[in-house]
C-alpha cells in the first residue's frame, strides 16, 4: 500500500513558521503525539431526530395501553400489550409518522393512524380467536376498539404538537436559508413573522458560483445578512449554533450548491427543501408540508457510515504489525540514507487530515541536503540521491507512514493526504474538494487504485474520494486493499 502513497511529490522537512530553525544536519524525529487542532463537532443530526420522535413514541405507547386495557381486560391485556405496542410503533415508523416536520398536521396523518390501528387490532383479534376462542372479539367491539384507539392516539399526538409549537415560539432554532433573492428573503420574512415553525433566519447563503465569487450585499435590505463566502458561513454557524438549513433551490443543481449541502450535512444540520426545491417533477410529494404557503419537506440526510471505532481498531492492529514486521527494513533504509546522504534520515511535511487538521507526514529523505545558502530542498524539487531513487522506486520511502497510521493521522484506506497550500488551491477550483476531509486520509484509496494521483484532474480525485466516503463499507475497503496489493509488483518494477 505504501507505493500508492509514495506517488505524491517527495516529502520535505517542513517546520511551522513560528518554530526556530533546526541546526544544520539535525535529524527529524518522529512526533510524540497527534496534533491538538480542534476537529469538527460531532454530527448531532441523528440524535436530534431521535429526541424529536421520543414524545410521539411515548404518546402512541400510552394511547395503545389506554385502548387495550378496557377492551382486552386485565387478564389478557398484559400479555398482548407488548407485541401490540411494538407492532404499532413499527408500522408508524415505516409510514414516516415519526419524521419531524415544520408544521405537522394531525388531520393529514389521520388516515395513516386509522389504517394502522385497524391492522394492529385485526391481528390481535385473529390471535385471540386462535388461542383463546372464548375471548374472541366480535365485529362491533373490534370496530369500537379501532375507533377508540385512533381517538386516543390523535388526542395524545395533538398534545405533543401543541407543546412543540409552544416550545418553538419560545426558542426558535437558528436557520440559514440557501437560495437567490427574492424567494430566499420572502421565506425569511415568513419565518420571522411565524415563529410557530420553529425557525429563526440568521443569514441568507448565496447559491451557486456566487458563494465562491462573493456576491454583493443587496442595498437597502433590512433582513438577515447575505453570507457570501465559506468563512462567513462558518462564522454564522458557530456564532448562532445553526441547526437547520433551508434550500430554496435544488441542492444538486451545481457543484457549489452541492458543496454547501455536504457542509451542512457534515455538521449535523437538518436540511429542508422549500419552494421550488421541494417539488418533484413540478408536483409536491404527498408527504410534504408547507411553511405558510411555501412547499416544504425534509431531505433525508442519514449520515454515511465511516467505520468509526472498528476502522480505527483495524488501523491500529495493522500499523503495529506492519511496524514490527518491517522493522529490519526500516533500519536498513535508515542506515543507507545516513551513510549515503548524511544526517537527517526522516522528512516531515505538513499535510491536512480529517477535519482539516494538520499533521506531519513522515517519509525517508530521498534528496541530498543542499549546501548552505543554496536554498533548495525536497519541497523545492531537489535532485534525488542514488539511495533516494531506489527508495522511491521500491516504495520503501513511504514505510515510515505506518507511524502516522499508528498515531491516527492516517488510515489504511482513505483519500490521499495533501499539503495545506494545495488544498486551498484545489478548493478554489473544485468546491467539493473540501468534503474529502470528512474522513482521515489513507495510505491508499479509491482514487489511487484508479490511477488518480497528484498530477490527475482535481475534480476527478474529489469525485472518487467523496464517492468512497459516501458509500463506505468493509467490503469496499477490502477490494481497495486487494487492488493496491495487485499494483505493487508493477510499481516496484518501474
Coordinates of C-alpha atoms in Angstrom, one line a residue:
X1 CA 0.0 0.0 0.0
X2 CA 2.9 2.4 0.6
X3 CA 3.5 2.6 -3.2
X4 CA 0.2 4.3 -3.7
X5 CA 1.0 7.0 -1.2
X6 CA 4.5 7.3 -2.5
X7 CA 3.2 8.6 -5.8
X8 CA 2.7 12.0 -4.2
X9 CA 5.6 14.5 -4.6
X10 CA 8.5 13.8 -2.3
X11 CA 8.2 15.0 1.2
X12 CA 10.4 17.5 2.9
X13 CA 11.2 18.8 6.3
X14 CA 8.6 21.5 6.8
X15 CA 8.5 23.4 10.1
X16 CA 5.9 25.8 11.3
X17 CA 6.7 29.4 10.7
X18 CA 6.9 30.1 14.4
X19 CA 9.4 27.3 15.1
X20 CA 13.1 28.1 15.4
X21 CA 15.3 26.8 12.7
X22 CA 16.9 23.5 13.4
X23 CA 20.7 23.2 13.5
X24 CA 22.3 22.1 10.2
X25 CA 22.3 18.3 9.8
X26 CA 19.9 17.7 12.7
X27 CA 17.7 14.6 12.1
X28 CA 14.0 14.9 12.2
X29 CA 12.5 12.8 14.9
X30 CA 9.0 11.2 14.8
X31 CA 6.3 13.3 16.5
X32 CA 5.4 12.2 20.1
X33 CA 1.7 12.6 19.7
X34 CA -1.1 13.8 17.5
X35 CA -1.6 17.5 16.9
X36 CA -4.2 19.1 19.1
X37 CA -6.1 21.1 16.4
X38 CA -9.9 21.0 17.0
X39 CA -11.8 18.6 14.9
X40 CA -15.3 19.4 13.6
X41 CA -18.1 19.0 16.1
X42 CA -19.8 15.6 16.2
X43 CA -22.8 15.1 14.0
X44 CA -25.9 15.7 16.1
X45 CA -28.4 15.1 13.4
X46 CA -29.4 11.5 14.2
X47 CA -29.6 12.3 17.9
X48 CA -31.9 15.3 17.2
X49 CA -34.2 13.1 15.2
X50 CA -34.4 10.5 18.0
X51 CA -35.2 13.2 20.6
X52 CA -37.9 14.7 18.3
X53 CA -39.5 11.3 17.9
X54 CA -39.4 10.3 21.6
X55 CA -42.6 12.3 22.6
X56 CA -44.6 10.8 19.8
X57 CA -43.4 7.3 20.7
X58 CA -44.4 7.9 24.3
X59 CA -47.8 9.2 23.2
X60 CA -48.5 6.2 20.9
X61 CA -47.5 3.8 23.7
X62 CA -49.7 5.3 26.3
X63 CA -52.6 5.6 23.9
X64 CA -52.3 2.0 22.9
X65 CA -52.2 0.9 26.6
X66 CA -55.2 3.0 27.4
X67 CA -57.2 1.5 24.5
X68 CA -56.2 -2.1 25.1
X69 CA -56.9 -2.4 28.9
X70 CA -60.7 -1.8 28.7
X71 CA -61.2 -4.0 25.7
X72 CA -58.9 -6.9 26.5
X73 CA -59.3 -6.9 30.2
X74 CA -56.8 -7.2 32.9
X75 CA -56.2 -10.9 32.2
X76 CA -55.3 -10.7 28.5
X77 CA -54.0 -7.1 28.1
X78 CA -50.7 -7.6 29.9
X79 CA -49.8 -10.5 27.6
X80 CA -50.9 -8.8 24.3
X81 CA -49.8 -5.3 25.2
X82 CA -46.1 -5.7 24.4
X83 CA -46.4 -7.2 20.9
X84 CA -49.2 -4.8 20.2
X85 CA -47.2 -1.7 21.1
X86 CA -44.1 -3.0 19.3
X87 CA -46.1 -3.8 16.1
X88 CA -47.9 -0.4 16.1
X89 CA -44.6 1.5 16.6
X90 CA -43.0 -0.4 13.7
X91 CA -46.0 0.3 11.5
X92 CA -45.9 4.0 12.4
X93 CA -42.2 4.2 11.8
X94 CA -42.5 2.6 8.4
X95 CA -45.2 5.1 7.4
X96 CA -42.9 8.0 8.4
X97 CA -45.1 9.1 11.3
X98 CA -42.1 9.9 13.5
X99 CA -40.3 12.1 10.9
X100 CA -40.1 15.6 12.2
X101 CA -41.9 18.2 10.0
X102 CA -42.0 22.0 10.0
X103 CA -45.7 22.1 10.8
X104 CA -47.2 18.6 11.5
X105 CA -50.8 18.2 10.6
X106 CA -52.9 15.8 12.7
X107 CA -55.7 15.6 10.1
X108 CA -53.1 14.8 7.4
X109 CA -51.9 11.8 9.5
X110 CA -55.4 10.7 10.5
X111 CA -55.9 8.2 7.6
X112 CA -52.5 6.5 8.3
X113 CA -53.2 6.3 12.0
X114 CA -56.6 4.8 11.4
X115 CA -55.4 2.2 8.9
X116 CA -52.5 1.1 11.2
X117 CA -54.8 0.9 14.2
X118 CA -57.1 -1.3 12.3
X119 CA -54.3 -3.6 11.1
X120 CA -53.0 -3.9 14.7
X121 CA -56.4 -4.7 16.2
X122 CA -57.3 -7.2 13.5
X123 CA -54.0 -9.1 14.2
X124 CA -54.8 -9.1 17.9
X125 CA -58.3 -10.4 17.2
X126 CA -57.0 -13.2 14.9
X127 CA -54.5 -14.3 17.6
X128 CA -57.2 -14.3 20.3
X129 CA -59.6 -16.3 18.1
X130 CA -56.9 -18.9 17.5
X131 CA -55.5 -19.1 21.1
X132 CA -58.5 -18.2 23.3
X133 CA -61.7 -18.7 21.3
X134 CA -63.8 -17.7 24.3
X135 CA -62.3 -14.2 24.3
X136 CA -62.6 -13.6 20.6
X137 CA -63.6 -10.0 19.6
X138 CA -66.9 -9.7 17.8
X139 CA -67.0 -7.2 14.8
X140 CA -68.8 -4.4 16.8
X141 CA -66.3 -4.4 19.7
X142 CA -63.5 -4.7 17.3
X143 CA -64.6 -1.6 15.3
X144 CA -65.1 0.3 18.6
X145 CA -61.6 -0.7 19.7
X146 CA -60.1 0.7 16.4
X147 CA -62.1 3.9 16.7
X148 CA -61.3 4.4 20.4
X149 CA -57.6 3.6 19.8
X150 CA -57.4 6.1 16.9
X151 CA -59.1 8.8 19.0
X152 CA -56.7 8.3 21.9
X153 CA -53.7 8.4 19.6
X154 CA -54.9 11.5 17.9
X155 CA -55.5 13.2 21.3
X156 CA -52.1 12.3 22.6
X157 CA -50.4 13.4 19.4
X158 CA -52.3 16.7 19.5
X159 CA -50.9 17.5 22.9
X160 CA -47.4 16.7 21.7
X161 CA -47.8 19.0 18.7
X162 CA -49.2 21.8 20.8
X163 CA -46.3 21.5 23.2
X164 CA -43.9 21.6 20.3
X165 CA -45.4 24.7 18.8
X166 CA -45.2 26.5 22.2
X167 CA -41.6 25.5 22.6
X168 CA -40.8 26.6 19.0
X169 CA -42.3 30.1 19.7
X170 CA -40.2 30.4 22.8
X171 CA -36.9 29.1 21.4
X172 CA -36.8 29.0 17.6
X173 CA -33.8 27.3 16.1
X174 CA -31.2 29.3 14.2
X175 CA -31.6 28.7 10.5
X176 CA -29.7 29.5 7.3
X177 CA -31.6 29.9 4.0
X178 CA -29.8 29.0 0.8
X179 CA -31.0 30.5 -2.4
X180 CA -31.3 33.6 -4.6
X181 CA -33.4 36.6 -4.0
X182 CA -36.3 37.3 -3.9
X183 CA -37.5 33.8 -2.8
X184 CA -35.0 33.5 0.0
X185 CA -35.9 36.9 1.5
X186 CA -39.6 36.2 1.2
X187 CA -39.2 32.9 3.0
X188 CA -37.0 34.6 5.7
X189 CA -39.8 37.2 6.2
X190 CA -42.4 34.4 6.6
X191 CA -40.3 32.6 9.2
X192 CA -39.6 35.8 11.2
X193 CA -43.4 36.5 11.2
X194 CA -44.4 32.9 12.0
X195 CA -42.3 31.7 15.0
X196 CA -44.5 28.6 15.4
X197 CA -42.5 27.0 12.6
X198 CA -39.5 27.0 15.0
X199 CA -37.0 28.6 12.6
X200 CA -35.2 31.9 13.1
X201 CA -33.3 33.0 10.0
X202 CA -29.9 34.3 10.9
X203 CA -28.4 34.5 7.4
X204 CA -29.0 34.1 3.7
X205 CA -26.5 32.0 1.8
X206 CA -25.7 32.8 -1.8
X207 CA -26.4 29.8 -4.0
X208 CA -24.2 28.6 -6.9
X209 CA -21.0 30.2 -8.0
X210 CA -21.7 33.4 -6.1
X211 CA -20.5 31.7 -2.9
X212 CA -17.0 31.3 -4.3
X213 CA -17.1 34.7 -6.1
X214 CA -18.5 36.6 -3.2
X215 CA -21.8 38.1 -4.4
X216 CA -22.5 41.6 -3.2
X217 CA -25.0 42.6 -0.5
X218 CA -28.3 43.8 -1.8
X219 CA -28.6 47.5 -1.0
X220 CA -31.2 48.8 1.5
X221 CA -32.2 45.4 2.8
X222 CA -33.1 45.1 6.5
X223 CA -33.4 41.3 6.6
X224 CA -30.8 38.7 7.6
X225 CA -27.3 39.3 6.3
X226 CA -26.2 37.8 3.0
X227 CA -23.3 35.4 3.6
X228 CA -21.1 35.4 0.5
X229 CA -18.1 33.2 1.4
X230 CA -17.4 29.9 3.2
X231 CA -15.8 31.9 6.0
X232 CA -19.0 33.9 6.6
X233 CA -21.0 30.7 6.7
X234 CA -18.6 29.1 9.2
X235 CA -18.7 32.2 11.5
X236 CA -22.5 32.2 11.4
X237 CA -22.8 28.5 12.2
X238 CA -20.5 28.9 15.2
X239 CA -21.9 32.1 16.4
X240 CA -25.6 31.2 16.2
X241 CA -25.3 27.4 16.6
X242 CA -27.2 26.8 13.4
X243 CA -29.2 23.6 13.4
X244 CA -31.4 24.0 10.2
X245 CA -30.6 24.8 6.6
X246 CA -33.4 25.6 4.1
X247 CA -32.7 25.3 0.4
X248 CA -34.9 27.2 -2.0
X249 CA -33.1 25.8 -5.0
X250 CA -32.3 22.1 -5.8
X251 CA -29.2 21.3 -3.7
X252 CA -27.6 19.3 -6.5
X253 CA -28.0 21.8 -9.3
X254 CA -24.3 22.8 -9.5
X255 CA -21.1 21.8 -7.7
X256 CA -21.1 24.9 -5.4
X257 CA -24.6 24.2 -4.1
X258 CA -23.8 20.5 -3.7
X259 CA -20.7 21.5 -1.7
X260 CA -22.9 23.6 0.6
X261 CA -25.2 20.7 1.1
X262 CA -22.3 18.4 2.1
X263 CA -21.1 21.1 4.5
X264 CA -24.5 21.3 6.3
X265 CA -24.9 17.5 6.4
X266 CA -21.4 17.0 7.8
X267 CA -22.1 19.5 10.7
X268 CA -25.3 17.7 11.6
X269 CA -27.8 20.3 10.5
X270 CA -31.4 19.4 9.5
X271 CA -31.7 20.1 5.7
X272 CA -35.1 21.3 4.4
X273 CA -36.2 21.9 0.8
X274 CA -38.7 24.7 0.4
X275 CA -40.5 26.3 -2.5
X276 CA -39.4 25.1 -6.0
X277 CA -36.8 22.8 -4.4
X278 CA -39.4 20.8 -2.5
X279 CA -41.3 19.8 -5.7
X280 CA -40.7 16.6 -7.6
X281 CA -41.1 17.0 -11.4
X282 CA -43.3 20.0 -10.8
X283 CA -45.5 18.4 -8.2
X284 CA -45.1 18.4 -4.4
X285 CA -44.7 14.9 -2.9
X286 CA -47.7 13.6 -1.0
X287 CA -45.8 13.7 2.4
X288 CA -44.8 17.4 2.1
X289 CA -45.8 20.1 4.5
X290 CA -45.7 23.8 4.0
X291 CA -44.2 27.0 5.5
X292 CA -47.1 29.4 5.2
X293 CA -47.6 28.5 1.6
X294 CA -44.1 27.5 0.7
X295 CA -44.0 23.8 -0.1
X296 CA -41.6 22.2 2.4
X297 CA -40.2 18.7 3.0
X298 CA -37.2 17.4 4.9
X299 CA -34.3 16.0 3.0
X300 CA -33.2 12.5 4.1
X301 CA -29.6 13.1 5.2
X302 CA -28.8 9.9 7.2
X303 CA -25.0 10.1 7.8
X304 CA -22.9 7.7 5.8
X305 CA -21.1 5.1 7.8
X306 CA -17.4 5.8 8.1
X307 CA -16.2 2.8 10.0
X308 CA -15.8 4.6 13.3
X309 CA -14.2 2.7 16.1
X310 CA -14.0 -0.6 14.1
X311 CA -12.0 1.0 11.3
X312 CA -9.7 2.7 13.8
X313 CA -9.1 -0.5 15.7
X314 CA -8.2 -2.3 12.5
X315 CA -5.8 0.5 11.6
X316 CA -4.1 0.2 15.0
X317 CA -3.6 -3.6 14.7
X318 CA -2.3 -3.4 11.1
X319 CA 0.0 -0.5 11.8
X320 CA 1.5 -2.2 14.9
X321 CA 2.0 -5.4 12.9
X322 CA 3.5 -3.6 9.9
X323 CA 6.0 -1.7 12.1
X324 CA 7.1 -4.8 13.8
X325 CA 7.4 -6.9 10.6
X326 CA 9.2 -4.1 8.6
X327 CA 11.5 -3.1 11.5
X328 CA 14.6 -4.7 9.8
X329 CA 13.8 -3.0 6.5
X330 CA 13.3 0.4 8.3
X331 CA 16.6 0.0 10.0
X332 CA 18.4 -0.9 6.7
X333 CA 16.8 2.0 4.9
X334 CA 17.6 4.5 7.7
X335 CA 21.2 3.3 7.7
X336 CA 21.5 3.6 4.0
X337 CA 20.2 7.1 3.9
X338 CA 22.5 8.1 6.8
X339 CA 25.6 6.7 5.2
X340 CA 24.9 7.9 1.7
X341 CA 23.5 11.3 2.3
X342 CA 24.4 12.3 5.8
X343 CA 22.3 13.3 8.8
X344 CA 18.6 13.8 8.6
X345 CA 17.1 10.4 7.8
X346 CA 13.4 11.3 8.1
X347 CA 11.5 14.1 6.5
X348 CA 8.2 15.5 7.9
X349 CA 6.0 17.7 5.9
X350 CA 2.7 19.4 7.0
X351 CA -0.4 17.8 5.4
X352 CA -4.1 18.1 6.2
X353 CA -6.1 15.3 7.6
X354 CA -9.6 14.7 8.9
X355 CA -11.5 17.9 9.6
X356 CA -8.6 20.0 8.1
X357 CA -6.3 19.1 11.0
X358 CA -2.6 19.5 10.2
X359 CA -0.2 16.7 10.9
X360 CA 3.4 15.9 9.9
X361 CA 3.6 13.2 7.2
X362 CA 6.7 11.1 7.7
X363 CA 8.9 9.6 4.9
X364 CA 12.5 8.7 4.4
X365 CA 14.6 11.5 2.9
X366 CA 15.3 10.9 -0.7
X367 CA 17.1 14.1 -1.7
X368 CA 20.6 15.1 -0.8
X369 CA 20.8 18.0 1.7
X370 CA 21.5 21.3 -0.1
X371 CA 24.7 23.1 0.6
X372 CA 24.4 26.1 2.9
X373 CA 23.0 29.1 1.1
X374 CA 21.6 27.1 -1.9
X375 CA 18.0 27.4 -0.6
X376 CA 16.9 24.2 -2.3
X377 CA 15.5 21.0 -0.8
X378 CA 13.0 18.2 -1.4
X379 CA 10.0 20.6 -1.2
X380 CA 11.7 22.7 -3.9
X381 CA 12.1 19.7 -6.2
X382 CA 15.8 18.9 -5.4
X383 CA 17.8 16.1 -7.0
X384 CA 17.2 12.7 -5.6
X385 CA 20.2 10.7 -4.5
X386 CA 21.0 7.3 -5.7
X387 CA 19.6 5.8 -2.5
X388 CA 16.6 8.1 -2.7
X389 CA 15.8 6.9 -6.2
X390 CA 15.9 3.3 -5.0
X391 CA 13.6 4.0 -2.1
X392 CA 11.1 5.8 -4.3
X393 CA 11.2 3.0 -6.9
X394 CA 10.6 0.2 -4.4
X395 CA 8.1 2.2 -2.3
X396 CA 10.3 1.9 0.8
X397 CA 10.3 5.7 1.2
X398 CA 6.8 5.6 2.5
X399 CA 7.2 3.0 5.1
X400 CA 7.5 5.5 8.0
X401 CA 3.9 6.5 7.2
X402 CA 2.8 3.5 9.2
X403 CA 3.8 5.5 12.2
X404 CA 1.2 8.1 11.1
X405 CA -1.3 5.3 10.9
X406 CA -0.5 4.2 14.4
X407 CA -0.9 7.8 15.7
X408 CA -4.3 8.2 14.0
X409 CA -3.2 10.8 11.4
X410 CA -3.7 8.3 8.5
X411 CA -5.9 5.3 7.9
X412 CA -5.2 2.2 5.8
X413 CA -7.8 3.3 3.2
X414 CA -8.9 6.9 2.6
X415 CA -8.4 10.0 0.5
X416 CA -4.8 10.9 -0.3
X417 CA -3.2 13.5 2.1
X418 CA -2.5 16.9 0.6
X419 CA -0.4 19.9 1.6
X420 CA -2.3 23.0 3.0
X421 CA -1.3 25.2 0.1
X422 CA -2.6 22.6 -2.4
X423 CA -5.8 22.1 -0.5
X424 CA -6.5 25.9 -0.6
X425 CA -5.8 26.0 -4.3
X426 CA -7.9 22.9 -5.1
X427 CA -10.9 24.1 -3.1
X428 CA -11.0 27.3 -5.1
X429 CA -11.2 25.4 -8.3
X430 CA -13.3 22.5 -7.1
X431 CA -15.8 23.3 -4.3
X432 CA -16.4 19.6 -3.4
X433 CA -12.7 19.0 -2.7
X434 CA -13.1 20.1 0.9
X435 CA -15.6 17.4 1.6
X436 CA -12.7 14.9 1.4
X437 CA -11.7 15.9 4.9
X438 CA -14.8 14.1 6.4
X439 CA -12.6 11.1 6.7
X440 CA -9.0 10.6 7.7
X441 CA -6.6 10.3 4.7
X442 CA -5.2 6.9 3.9
X443 CA -2.1 5.1 2.6
X444 CA -4.3 4.0 -0.4
X445 CA -7.8 4.8 -1.6
X446 CA -10.4 4.5 -4.3
X447 CA -8.9 7.4 -6.3
X448 CA -5.3 6.0 -6.0
X449 CA -6.2 2.5 -7.2
X450 CA -7.9 4.0 -10.2
X451 CA -4.6 5.7 -11.2
X452 CA -5.6 9.2 -9.9
X453 CA -2.7 10.8 -8.2
X454 CA -1.1 14.3 -7.8
X455 CA -1.0 15.0 -11.5
X456 CA -4.5 14.0 -12.2
X457 CA -7.5 16.4 -12.5
X458 CA -8.6 17.7 -9.1
X459 CA -12.3 17.2 -9.9
X460 CA -11.8 13.5 -10.7
X461 CA -9.9 12.9 -7.5
X462 CA -12.5 14.7 -5.4
X463 CA -15.3 12.8 -7.1
X464 CA -13.7 9.4 -6.3
X465 CA -12.8 10.3 -2.8
X466 CA -16.3 11.6 -1.9
X467 CA -17.9 8.5 -3.5
X468 CA -15.7 6.3 -1.3
X469 CA -16.8 8.3 1.8
X470 CA -20.5 8.3 0.9
X471 CA -20.5 4.6 0.1
X472 CA -18.0 3.3 2.7
X473 CA -18.2 -0.4 3.6
X474 CA -15.8 -3.1 4.9
X475 CA -16.2 -4.9 1.6
X476 CA -15.1 -1.8 -0.3
X477 CA -12.1 -1.3 1.9
X478 CA -11.1 -5.0 1.2
X479 CA -11.4 -4.6 -2.5
X480 CA -9.3 -1.4 -2.5
X481 CA -6.6 -3.1 -0.4
X482 CA -6.5 -6.1 -2.8
X483 CA -6.3 -3.8 -5.8
X484 CA -3.5 -1.9 -4.2
X485 CA -1.6 -5.1 -3.4
X486 CA -2.0 -6.2 -7.0
X487 CA -0.4 -3.0 -8.2
X488 CA 2.7 -3.4 -6.0
X489 CA 4.8 -5.6 -8.4
X490 CA 4.1 -3.2 -11.3
X491 CA 5.0 -0.1 -9.3
X492 CA 8.2 -1.7 -8.0
X493 CA 9.3 -2.6 -11.5
X494 CA 9.3 0.9 -12.7

